[in-house]
mmCIF file of N, CA and C in Angstrom:
data_model
loop_
_atom_site.group_PDB
_atom_site.id
_atom_site.type_symbol
_atom_site.label_atom_id
_atom_site.label_comp_id
_atom_site.label_asym_id
_atom_site.label_seq_id
_atom_site.Cartn_x
_atom_site.Cartn_y
_atom_site.Cartn_z
ATOM 1 N N MET R 1 74.052 15.307 -17.753
ATOM 2 C CA MET R 1 74.193 15.175 -16.386
ATOM 3 C C MET R 1 75.051 14.137 -15.658
ATOM 4 N N GLY R 2 75.218 12.765 -17.484
ATOM 5 C CA GLY R 2 76.183 11.565 -17.002
ATOM 6 C C GLY R 2 77.680 12.053 -16.785
ATOM 7 N N ARG R 3 77.455 11.264 -15.156
ATOM 8 C CA ARG R 3 79.228 11.339 -14.911
ATOM 9 C C ARG R 3 79.861 10.164 -15.580
ATOM 10 N N ARG R 4 81.058 10.240 -15.867
ATOM 11 C CA ARG R 4 81.701 8.943 -16.080
ATOM 12 C C ARG R 4 83.387 9.283 -15.586
ATOM 13 N N TRP R 5 83.546 8.069 -14.861
ATOM 14 C CA TRP R 5 84.904 7.778 -14.335
ATOM 15 C C TRP R 5 85.603 6.933 -14.584
ATOM 16 N N ARG R 6 86.705 7.143 -14.097
ATOM 17 C CA ARG R 6 88.068 5.705 -14.851
ATOM 18 C C ARG R 6 88.603 4.863 -13.668
ATOM 19 N N ASP R 7 88.326 3.574 -13.989
ATOM 20 C CA ASP R 7 89.186 2.956 -13.152
ATOM 21 C C ASP R 7 89.816 3.429 -12.290
ATOM 22 N N GLY R 8 90.193 3.849 -10.565
ATOM 23 C CA GLY R 8 91.447 4.578 -9.988
ATOM 24 C C GLY R 8 90.539 4.925 -8.606
ATOM 25 N N HIS R 9 91.059 5.910 -8.019
ATOM 26 C CA HIS R 9 91.126 6.268 -6.318
ATOM 27 C C HIS R 9 90.721 7.898 -6.131
ATOM 28 N N GLY R 10 90.041 7.995 -5.324
ATOM 29 C CA GLY R 10 89.463 9.136 -5.252
ATOM 30 C C GLY R 10 89.425 9.598 -3.954
ATOM 31 N N GLU R 11 88.205 10.542 -3.580
ATOM 32 C CA GLU R 11 87.545 10.372 -2.468
ATOM 33 C C GLU R 11 85.739 10.357 -2.051
ATOM 34 N N LEU R 12 85.233 10.012 -1.175
ATOM 35 C CA LEU R 12 84.047 10.219 -1.179
ATOM 36 C C LEU R 12 83.925 11.346 -0.370
ATOM 37 N N VAL R 13 83.033 12.188 -0.576
ATOM 38 C CA VAL R 13 82.847 13.181 0.196
ATOM 39 C C VAL R 13 81.139 13.205 0.656
ATOM 40 N N VAL R 14 81.056 13.239 1.768
ATOM 41 C CA VAL R 14 79.751 13.282 2.634
ATOM 42 C C VAL R 14 79.214 14.596 2.935
ATOM 43 N N HIS R 15 78.130 14.959 2.424
ATOM 44 C CA HIS R 15 77.762 16.611 3.239
ATOM 45 C C HIS R 15 76.677 16.154 4.165
ATOM 46 N N GLY R 16 76.826 17.128 5.113
ATOM 47 C CA GLY R 16 75.930 16.838 6.082
ATOM 48 C C GLY R 16 74.076 17.755 5.320
ATOM 49 N N ASP R 17 73.405 18.091 6.732
ATOM 50 C CA ASP R 17 72.197 18.482 6.233
ATOM 51 C C ASP R 17 72.289 19.932 5.676
ATOM 52 N N GLY R 18 73.152 20.854 5.763
ATOM 53 C CA GLY R 18 73.331 21.836 5.953
ATOM 54 C C GLY R 18 74.073 22.227 4.131
ATOM 55 N N GLY R 19 74.634 20.875 3.822
ATOM 56 C CA GLY R 19 75.627 21.102 2.398
ATOM 57 C C GLY R 19 76.947 20.864 3.138
ATOM 58 N N GLU R 20 77.351 21.275 4.319
ATOM 59 C CA GLU R 20 78.607 21.199 4.581
ATOM 60 C C GLU R 20 79.099 19.710 4.451
ATOM 61 N N VAL R 21 80.590 19.891 4.515
ATOM 62 C CA VAL R 21 81.010 18.317 3.791
ATOM 63 C C VAL R 21 81.306 17.800 5.810
ATOM 64 N N SER R 22 80.952 16.935 5.645
ATOM 65 C CA SER R 22 80.891 16.268 7.119
ATOM 66 C C SER R 22 82.008 15.136 6.907
ATOM 67 N N VAL R 23 82.293 14.557 6.271
ATOM 68 C CA VAL R 23 83.664 13.571 6.314
ATOM 69 C C VAL R 23 84.135 12.990 4.858
ATOM 70 N N ARG R 24 85.501 12.794 4.929
ATOM 71 C CA ARG R 24 85.602 12.591 3.427
ATOM 72 C C ARG R 24 86.497 10.647 3.374
ATOM 73 N N VAL R 25 86.192 10.331 2.669
ATOM 74 C CA VAL R 25 86.424 8.557 2.889
ATOM 75 C C VAL R 25 87.325 7.917 1.261
ATOM 76 N N PRO R 26 88.139 7.341 1.872
ATOM 77 C CA PRO R 26 88.886 7.387 0.779
ATOM 78 C C PRO R 26 87.977 6.465 -0.462
ATOM 79 N N LEU R 27 88.347 5.908 -1.714
ATOM 80 C CA LEU R 27 87.377 5.780 -2.868
ATOM 81 C C LEU R 27 88.095 5.092 -3.893
ATOM 82 N N GLU R 28 87.764 3.984 -3.622
ATOM 83 C CA GLU R 28 88.077 2.824 -4.989
ATOM 84 C C GLU R 28 86.959 3.725 -6.138
ATOM 85 N N ILE R 29 87.333 3.853 -7.453
ATOM 86 C CA ILE R 29 86.396 3.607 -8.501
ATOM 87 C C ILE R 29 86.565 2.494 -9.567
ATOM 88 N N ALA R 30 85.285 2.004 -9.793
ATOM 89 C CA ALA R 30 85.121 0.790 -10.752
ATOM 90 C C ALA R 30 84.106 1.001 -11.763
ATOM 91 N N ALA R 31 85.086 1.689 -12.919
ATOM 92 C CA ALA R 31 83.993 1.788 -14.116
ATOM 93 C C ALA R 31 83.831 0.938 -14.706
ATOM 94 N N SER R 32 84.797 0.578 -15.226
ATOM 95 C CA SER R 32 84.995 -0.638 -16.017
ATOM 96 C C SER R 32 84.305 -1.714 -16.067
ATOM 97 N N TYR R 33 83.824 -2.324 -17.303
ATOM 98 C CA TYR R 33 83.252 -3.663 -16.438
ATOM 99 C C TYR R 33 83.858 -4.654 -15.821
ATOM 100 N N ARG R 34 85.358 -4.685 -16.196
ATOM 101 C CA ARG R 34 86.318 -5.559 -15.422
ATOM 102 C C ARG R 34 86.203 -5.546 -14.254
ATOM 103 N N ALA R 35 86.310 -4.239 -13.913
ATOM 104 C CA ALA R 35 86.257 -3.894 -12.049
ATOM 105 C C ALA R 35 85.118 -3.763 -11.616
ATOM 106 N N ARG R 36 84.402 -3.197 -12.280
ATOM 107 C CA ARG R 36 82.665 -4.186 -11.848
ATOM 108 C C ARG R 36 82.656 -4.993 -11.360
ATOM 109 N N THR R 37 82.790 -5.829 -11.935
ATOM 110 C CA THR R 37 82.489 -7.004 -12.048
ATOM 111 C C THR R 37 83.507 -7.919 -10.948
ATOM 112 N N LYS R 38 84.556 -7.553 -10.416
ATOM 113 C CA LYS R 38 85.590 -7.841 -9.703
ATOM 114 C C LYS R 38 84.634 -7.362 -7.928
ATOM 115 N N GLY R 39 84.784 -5.637 -8.409
ATOM 116 C CA GLY R 39 84.433 -5.367 -6.928
ATOM 117 C C GLY R 39 84.981 -6.044 -5.778
ATOM 118 N N LEU R 40 84.270 -6.388 -4.972
ATOM 119 C CA LEU R 40 84.641 -6.419 -3.561
ATOM 120 C C LEU R 40 85.036 -7.879 -3.587
ATOM 121 N N LEU R 41 85.156 -8.690 -4.562
ATOM 122 C CA LEU R 41 85.362 -10.140 -4.739
ATOM 123 C C LEU R 41 86.307 -11.098 -4.009
ATOM 124 N N GLY R 42 86.492 -11.685 -3.539
ATOM 125 C CA GLY R 42 87.519 -11.922 -2.398
ATOM 126 C C GLY R 42 88.542 -11.260 -1.430
ATOM 127 N N ARG R 43 88.029 -10.000 -1.340
ATOM 128 C CA ARG R 43 88.743 -9.228 -0.070
ATOM 129 C C ARG R 43 87.966 -9.702 1.312
ATOM 130 N N ASP R 44 88.462 -9.331 2.427
ATOM 131 C CA ASP R 44 88.527 -9.591 3.877
ATOM 132 C C ASP R 44 87.579 -8.531 4.443
ATOM 133 N N SER R 45 88.268 -6.969 3.244
ATOM 134 C CA SER R 45 88.195 -5.596 4.175
ATOM 135 C C SER R 45 87.670 -4.799 2.771
ATOM 136 N N LEU R 46 87.990 -3.385 3.496
ATOM 137 C CA LEU R 46 88.177 -2.422 2.530
ATOM 138 C C LEU R 46 88.288 -0.924 3.418
ATOM 139 N N ASP R 47 89.603 -0.546 3.190
ATOM 140 C CA ASP R 47 89.856 0.589 3.285
ATOM 141 C C ASP R 47 88.843 1.587 3.000
ATOM 142 N N GLY R 48 87.916 2.558 3.407
ATOM 143 C CA GLY R 48 87.012 3.454 2.780
ATOM 144 C C GLY R 48 85.781 2.822 1.662
ATOM 145 N N ALA R 49 85.743 2.983 0.833
ATOM 146 C CA ALA R 49 84.583 2.164 -0.125
ATOM 147 C C ALA R 49 85.083 1.878 -1.450
ATOM 148 N N ILE R 50 83.973 1.737 -2.104
ATOM 149 C CA ILE R 50 84.362 1.594 -3.842
ATOM 150 C C ILE R 50 83.303 2.103 -4.478
ATOM 151 N N LEU R 51 82.940 2.482 -5.382
ATOM 152 C CA LEU R 51 81.827 2.909 -6.491
ATOM 153 C C LEU R 51 81.964 2.331 -7.477
ATOM 154 N N LEU R 52 81.063 1.643 -7.956
ATOM 155 C CA LEU R 52 80.261 1.172 -9.024
ATOM 156 C C LEU R 52 79.925 2.133 -9.736
ATOM 157 N N SER R 53 80.109 2.259 -11.141
ATOM 158 C CA SER R 53 79.326 3.246 -12.227
ATOM 159 C C SER R 53 79.307 2.619 -13.804
ATOM 160 N N PRO R 54 78.994 2.849 -14.434
ATOM 161 C CA PRO R 54 77.475 3.004 -13.609
ATOM 162 C C PRO R 54 77.254 1.453 -13.119
ATOM 163 N N ALA R 55 76.182 1.620 -12.170
ATOM 164 C CA ALA R 55 75.219 -0.111 -11.735
ATOM 165 C C ALA R 55 73.810 0.920 -11.015
ATOM 166 N N ASN R 56 73.158 -0.071 -11.023
ATOM 167 C CA ASN R 56 71.752 0.051 -9.863
ATOM 168 C C ASN R 56 71.237 -1.510 -9.204
ATOM 169 N N SER R 57 72.344 -2.017 -9.085
ATOM 170 C CA SER R 57 71.931 -3.124 -8.399
ATOM 171 C C SER R 57 73.548 -4.205 -8.389
ATOM 172 N N VAL R 58 73.373 -4.952 -6.850
ATOM 173 C CA VAL R 58 74.699 -5.381 -6.772
ATOM 174 C C VAL R 58 73.917 -6.939 -6.454
ATOM 175 N N HIS R 59 75.010 -7.785 -6.051
ATOM 176 C CA HIS R 59 74.728 -9.009 -5.629
ATOM 177 C C HIS R 59 75.864 -9.407 -4.509
ATOM 178 N N THR R 60 76.245 -10.020 -3.586
ATOM 179 C CA THR R 60 77.024 -10.438 -2.317
ATOM 180 C C THR R 60 77.454 -11.857 -2.351
ATOM 181 N N PHE R 61 77.574 -12.628 -3.421
ATOM 182 C CA PHE R 61 77.777 -13.964 -4.026
ATOM 183 C C PHE R 61 79.448 -14.210 -3.958
ATOM 184 N N ARG R 62 79.923 -15.400 -3.499
ATOM 185 C CA ARG R 62 81.125 -15.635 -3.075
ATOM 186 C C ARG R 62 82.101 -14.674 -2.344
ATOM 187 N N MET R 63 80.955 -13.390 -1.971
ATOM 188 C CA MET R 63 82.222 -12.365 -1.000
ATOM 189 C C MET R 63 82.085 -13.074 0.563
ATOM 190 N N ARG R 64 83.172 -12.400 0.857
ATOM 191 C CA ARG R 64 83.325 -13.170 2.319
ATOM 192 C C ARG R 64 82.878 -12.171 3.450
ATOM 193 N N MET R 65 82.596 -10.661 3.447
ATOM 194 C CA MET R 65 81.924 -10.011 4.435
ATOM 195 C C MET R 65 80.740 -8.932 4.015
ATOM 196 N N ALA R 66 79.558 -8.842 4.887
ATOM 197 C CA ALA R 66 78.250 -7.979 4.872
ATOM 198 C C ALA R 66 79.182 -6.938 4.599
ATOM 199 N N ILE R 67 77.877 -5.740 3.769
ATOM 200 C CA ILE R 67 78.774 -4.592 3.225
ATOM 201 C C ILE R 67 77.275 -3.853 3.493
ATOM 202 N N ASP R 68 77.681 -2.603 3.403
ATOM 203 C CA ASP R 68 76.773 -1.697 3.259
ATOM 204 C C ASP R 68 76.344 -0.984 1.604
ATOM 205 N N VAL R 69 75.151 -0.898 1.539
ATOM 206 C CA VAL R 69 75.242 -0.460 -0.445
ATOM 207 C C VAL R 69 74.755 0.821 -0.247
ATOM 208 N N ALA R 70 74.655 1.431 -0.601
ATOM 209 C CA ALA R 70 74.538 2.772 -0.883
ATOM 210 C C ALA R 70 73.667 2.916 -2.879
ATOM 211 N N TYR R 71 72.838 3.256 -2.835
ATOM 212 C CA TYR R 71 72.103 3.809 -4.018
ATOM 213 C C TYR R 71 71.726 5.219 -4.745
ATOM 214 N N LEU R 72 72.970 5.399 -5.386
ATOM 215 C CA LEU R 72 72.970 7.048 -5.646
ATOM 216 C C LEU R 72 71.814 7.530 -7.148
ATOM 217 N N ASP R 73 71.501 8.475 -7.368
ATOM 218 C CA ASP R 73 70.747 8.422 -8.453
ATOM 219 C C ASP R 73 71.851 9.916 -9.627
ATOM 220 N N ARG R 74 71.275 9.869 -10.290
ATOM 221 C CA ARG R 74 72.264 10.811 -11.027
ATOM 222 C C ARG R 74 72.834 12.117 -10.510
ATOM 223 N N HIS R 75 72.210 12.682 -9.448
ATOM 224 C CA HIS R 75 72.691 13.840 -8.856
ATOM 225 C C HIS R 75 73.958 13.508 -7.537
ATOM 226 N N LEU R 76 73.829 11.904 -7.585
ATOM 227 C CA LEU R 76 74.639 11.537 -6.491
ATOM 228 C C LEU R 76 74.117 12.030 -5.200
ATOM 229 N N ARG R 77 72.592 12.010 -5.113
ATOM 230 C CA ARG R 77 71.782 11.812 -3.941
ATOM 231 C C ARG R 77 71.572 10.658 -3.728
ATOM 232 N N VAL R 78 71.304 9.939 -2.731
ATOM 233 C CA VAL R 78 71.329 8.482 -2.289
ATOM 234 C C VAL R 78 69.692 8.409 -1.903
ATOM 235 N N VAL R 79 69.443 7.265 -2.679
ATOM 236 C CA VAL R 79 67.812 6.998 -2.877
ATOM 237 C C VAL R 79 67.839 5.999 -1.606
ATOM 238 N N ALA R 80 69.240 4.769 -1.414
ATOM 239 C CA ALA R 80 68.702 3.666 -0.583
ATOM 240 C C ALA R 80 69.876 3.491 0.197
ATOM 241 N N VAL R 81 69.928 2.811 1.699
ATOM 242 C CA VAL R 81 71.156 2.177 1.899
ATOM 243 C C VAL R 81 70.607 0.948 2.910
ATOM 244 N N ARG R 82 71.160 -0.236 1.986
ATOM 245 C CA ARG R 82 71.071 -1.524 2.736
ATOM 246 C C ARG R 82 72.154 -1.975 3.111
ATOM 247 N N THR R 83 71.745 -2.992 4.077
ATOM 248 C CA THR R 83 73.093 -3.795 4.626
ATOM 249 C C THR R 83 72.613 -5.295 3.964
ATOM 250 N N MET R 84 73.701 -5.544 3.609
ATOM 251 C CA MET R 84 73.523 -6.970 2.807
ATOM 252 C C MET R 84 74.596 -8.039 3.298
ATOM 253 N N ARG R 85 74.069 -9.326 3.390
ATOM 254 C CA ARG R 85 74.835 -10.253 3.797
ATOM 255 C C ARG R 85 75.410 -11.067 2.755
ATOM 256 N N PRO R 86 76.288 -11.745 3.338
ATOM 257 C CA PRO R 86 77.072 -12.656 1.971
ATOM 258 C C PRO R 86 75.912 -13.462 1.426
ATOM 259 N N GLY R 87 75.925 -13.666 -0.605
ATOM 260 C CA GLY R 87 74.864 -15.006 -0.592
ATOM 261 C C GLY R 87 73.874 -14.277 -0.787
ATOM 262 N N ARG R 88 73.342 -13.050 -0.957
ATOM 263 C CA ARG R 88 72.496 -12.237 -1.846
ATOM 264 C C ARG R 88 72.338 -11.595 -2.926
ATOM 265 N N LEU R 89 71.274 -11.550 -3.032
ATOM 266 C CA LEU R 89 70.680 -10.423 -4.944
ATOM 267 C C LEU R 89 70.092 -9.412 -4.009
ATOM 268 N N GLY R 90 70.491 -8.392 -4.359
ATOM 269 C CA GLY R 90 69.730 -6.638 -4.618
ATOM 270 C C GLY R 90 68.924 -6.427 -5.385
ATOM 271 N N LEU R 91 68.150 -5.924 -4.985
ATOM 272 C CA LEU R 91 67.054 -5.822 -6.040
ATOM 273 C C LEU R 91 67.226 -4.352 -6.430
ATOM 274 N N PRO R 92 67.472 -4.469 -7.682
ATOM 275 C CA PRO R 92 67.350 -3.294 -8.483
ATOM 276 C C PRO R 92 66.862 -1.634 -8.192
ATOM 277 N N ARG R 93 67.720 -0.477 -8.498
ATOM 278 C CA ARG R 93 66.969 0.697 -7.913
ATOM 279 C C ARG R 93 66.542 1.289 -9.115
ATOM 280 N N LEU R 94 65.233 1.709 -9.691
ATOM 281 C CA LEU R 94 65.348 2.050 -10.772
ATOM 282 C C LEU R 94 65.660 3.509 -11.109
ATOM 283 N N ARG R 95 66.189 3.991 -9.624
ATOM 284 C CA ARG R 95 66.701 5.897 -10.273
ATOM 285 C C ARG R 95 68.010 5.784 -9.868
ATOM 286 N N ALA R 96 68.721 4.783 -9.269
ATOM 287 C CA ALA R 96 70.179 4.797 -8.915
ATOM 288 C C ALA R 96 70.676 4.266 -10.253
ATOM 289 N N ARG R 97 71.723 5.354 -10.469
ATOM 290 C CA ARG R 97 72.597 5.415 -11.419
ATOM 291 C C ARG R 97 73.890 4.661 -11.127
ATOM 292 N N TYR R 98 74.463 4.804 -9.827
ATOM 293 C CA TYR R 98 75.836 4.519 -9.042
ATOM 294 C C TYR R 98 75.348 3.766 -8.060
ATOM 295 N N VAL R 99 76.454 3.126 -7.307
ATOM 296 C CA VAL R 99 75.875 2.235 -6.408
ATOM 297 C C VAL R 99 77.979 2.764 -5.267
ATOM 298 N N VAL R 100 77.983 2.668 -4.184
ATOM 299 C CA VAL R 100 78.462 2.650 -3.452
ATOM 300 C C VAL R 100 78.441 1.453 -2.627
ATOM 301 N N GLU R 101 79.808 0.925 -2.163
ATOM 302 C CA GLU R 101 79.861 -0.012 -1.119
ATOM 303 C C GLU R 101 80.854 0.412 -0.621
ATOM 304 N N ALA R 102 81.265 -0.440 1.444
ATOM 305 C CA ALA R 102 81.548 -0.214 1.975
ATOM 306 C C ALA R 102 81.226 -1.493 3.236
ATOM 307 N N GLU R 103 82.115 -1.841 3.647
ATOM 308 C CA GLU R 103 81.460 -2.740 5.054
ATOM 309 C C GLU R 103 80.582 -2.055 5.573
ATOM 310 N N ALA R 104 79.864 -3.293 6.400
ATOM 311 C CA ALA R 104 78.677 -3.066 7.042
ATOM 312 C C ALA R 104 78.912 -2.143 8.321
ATOM 313 N N GLY R 105 78.162 -1.386 8.402
ATOM 314 C CA GLY R 105 77.932 -0.673 9.530
ATOM 315 C C GLY R 105 78.829 0.713 9.057
ATOM 316 N N ALA R 106 79.771 0.858 8.346
ATOM 317 C CA ALA R 106 80.711 1.812 8.242
ATOM 318 C C ALA R 106 79.771 3.479 7.459
ATOM 319 N N MET R 107 78.946 2.906 6.872
ATOM 320 C CA MET R 107 77.795 4.009 6.662
ATOM 321 C C MET R 107 77.244 5.008 7.167
ATOM 322 N N GLY R 108 76.912 4.179 8.325
ATOM 323 C CA GLY R 108 75.732 4.776 9.171
ATOM 324 C C GLY R 108 76.642 5.697 9.848
ATOM 325 N N GLY R 109 77.968 5.580 10.385
ATOM 326 C CA GLY R 109 78.941 6.622 10.623
ATOM 327 C C GLY R 109 79.347 7.247 10.091
ATOM 328 N N TRP R 110 79.554 7.497 8.540
ATOM 329 C CA TRP R 110 79.737 8.578 7.681
ATOM 330 C C TRP R 110 78.603 9.320 7.585
ATOM 331 N N GLY R 111 77.137 8.565 7.916
ATOM 332 C CA GLY R 111 76.242 9.906 7.884
ATOM 333 C C GLY R 111 75.861 9.334 6.724
ATOM 334 N N VAL R 112 75.878 8.304 5.655
ATOM 335 C CA VAL R 112 75.444 8.153 4.406
ATOM 336 C C VAL R 112 73.894 7.858 4.448
ATOM 337 N N ARG R 113 72.839 8.565 4.332
ATOM 338 C CA ARG R 113 71.316 7.813 4.508
ATOM 339 C C ARG R 113 70.392 8.221 3.282
ATOM 340 N N GLU R 114 69.368 7.690 3.114
ATOM 341 C CA GLU R 114 68.374 8.016 2.190
ATOM 342 C C GLU R 114 68.437 9.532 2.346
ATOM 343 N N GLY R 115 68.839 10.072 0.975
ATOM 344 C CA GLY R 115 68.250 11.601 1.773
ATOM 345 C C GLY R 115 69.611 12.447 0.970
ATOM 346 N N ALA R 116 70.319 11.794 1.819
ATOM 347 C CA ALA R 116 71.912 12.580 1.789
ATOM 348 C C ALA R 116 72.481 12.456 0.689
ATOM 349 N N TRP R 117 73.599 13.489 0.033
ATOM 350 C CA TRP R 117 74.087 14.094 -1.360
ATOM 351 C C TRP R 117 75.447 13.966 -1.131
ATOM 352 N N VAL R 118 76.233 12.919 -1.661
ATOM 353 C CA VAL R 118 77.775 12.801 -1.683
ATOM 354 C C VAL R 118 77.917 13.288 -2.824
ATOM 355 N N ASP R 119 79.527 13.386 -3.150
ATOM 356 C CA ASP R 119 80.456 14.255 -4.017
ATOM 357 C C ASP R 119 81.620 13.028 -4.268
ATOM 358 N N VAL R 120 81.890 13.126 -5.837
ATOM 359 C CA VAL R 120 83.213 12.030 -5.950
ATOM 360 C C VAL R 120 84.306 12.877 -6.347
ATOM 361 N N VAL R 121 85.221 13.192 -5.671
ATOM 362 C CA VAL R 121 86.455 13.779 -5.878
ATOM 363 C C VAL R 121 87.458 12.923 -6.410
ATOM 364 N N VAL R 122 87.806 13.369 -7.948
ATOM 365 C CA VAL R 122 89.445 12.443 -8.002
ATOM 366 C C VAL R 122 90.206 13.198 -8.069
ATOM 367 N N ALA R 123 91.520 13.049 -9.081
ATOM 368 C CA ALA R 123 92.734 13.552 -9.824
ATOM 369 C C ALA R 123 92.242 13.847 -11.054
ATOM 370 N N ARG R 124 92.500 15.267 -11.189
ATOM 371 C CA ARG R 124 92.086 15.452 -12.453
ATOM 372 C C ARG R 124 93.020 14.576 -13.774
ATOM 373 N N SER R 125 93.878 14.327 -13.177
ATOM 374 C CA SER R 125 94.306 13.325 -14.586
ATOM 375 C C SER R 125 93.391 11.954 -14.634
ATOM 376 N N GLN R 126 92.878 11.429 -13.755
ATOM 377 C CA GLN R 126 91.537 10.582 -13.208
ATOM 378 C C GLN R 126 90.241 11.021 -14.559
ATOM 379 N N ALA R 127 89.927 11.928 -14.073
ATOM 380 C CA ALA R 127 88.455 12.195 -15.062
ATOM 381 C C ALA R 127 88.428 12.547 -16.270
ATOM 382 N N HIS R 128 87.419 11.651 -16.646
ATOM 383 C CA HIS R 128 87.004 11.039 -17.892
ATOM 384 C C HIS R 128 86.420 12.489 -18.770
ATOM 385 N N ASP R 129 85.418 13.092 -18.114
ATOM 386 C CA ASP R 129 84.545 14.480 -18.458
ATOM 387 C C ASP R 129 84.467 15.526 -17.669
ATOM 388 N N ALA R 130 84.544 16.415 -18.210
ATOM 389 C CA ALA R 130 84.356 17.596 -16.908
ATOM 390 C C ALA R 130 83.168 17.324 -15.942
ATOM 391 N N GLY R 131 82.298 17.089 -16.022
ATOM 392 C CA GLY R 131 81.318 16.596 -14.908
ATOM 393 C C GLY R 131 81.593 15.228 -13.999
ATOM 394 N N ALA R 132 82.956 14.961 -14.069
ATOM 395 C CA ALA R 132 82.978 14.264 -13.110
ATOM 396 C C ALA R 132 84.016 14.221 -12.101
ATOM 397 N N GLY R 133 84.433 15.509 -11.649
ATOM 398 C CA GLY R 133 85.168 15.642 -10.336
ATOM 399 C C GLY R 133 84.921 17.090 -10.100
#
């Protein structure tokens, strides 16, 4: 069930309690080592969110803004959501396979919370395998 994405763009689709789509958010995908390492470093803002794949922990050293962090399991179910100020080290989440980051406060407005289900939609040209979108 492993999902693989390539660096690029797509949408984060957040599903409501009944499985219906509640919101679509612009998404950057950071799948390469280089893109994951850079992440949000040096940015003052973010339009939407960024997906780090694979990842189960993050840090905010050298970041300029506080961020919301959602840890996703292999089925894209949210296992934890935390807000992190700059200069912090997040604890690894054992069940997490992916991490979504956004500006602090954004995820609450999108309905991203523990137990929520999200999906990642990318253009077919960016999909690395059939399970990627």
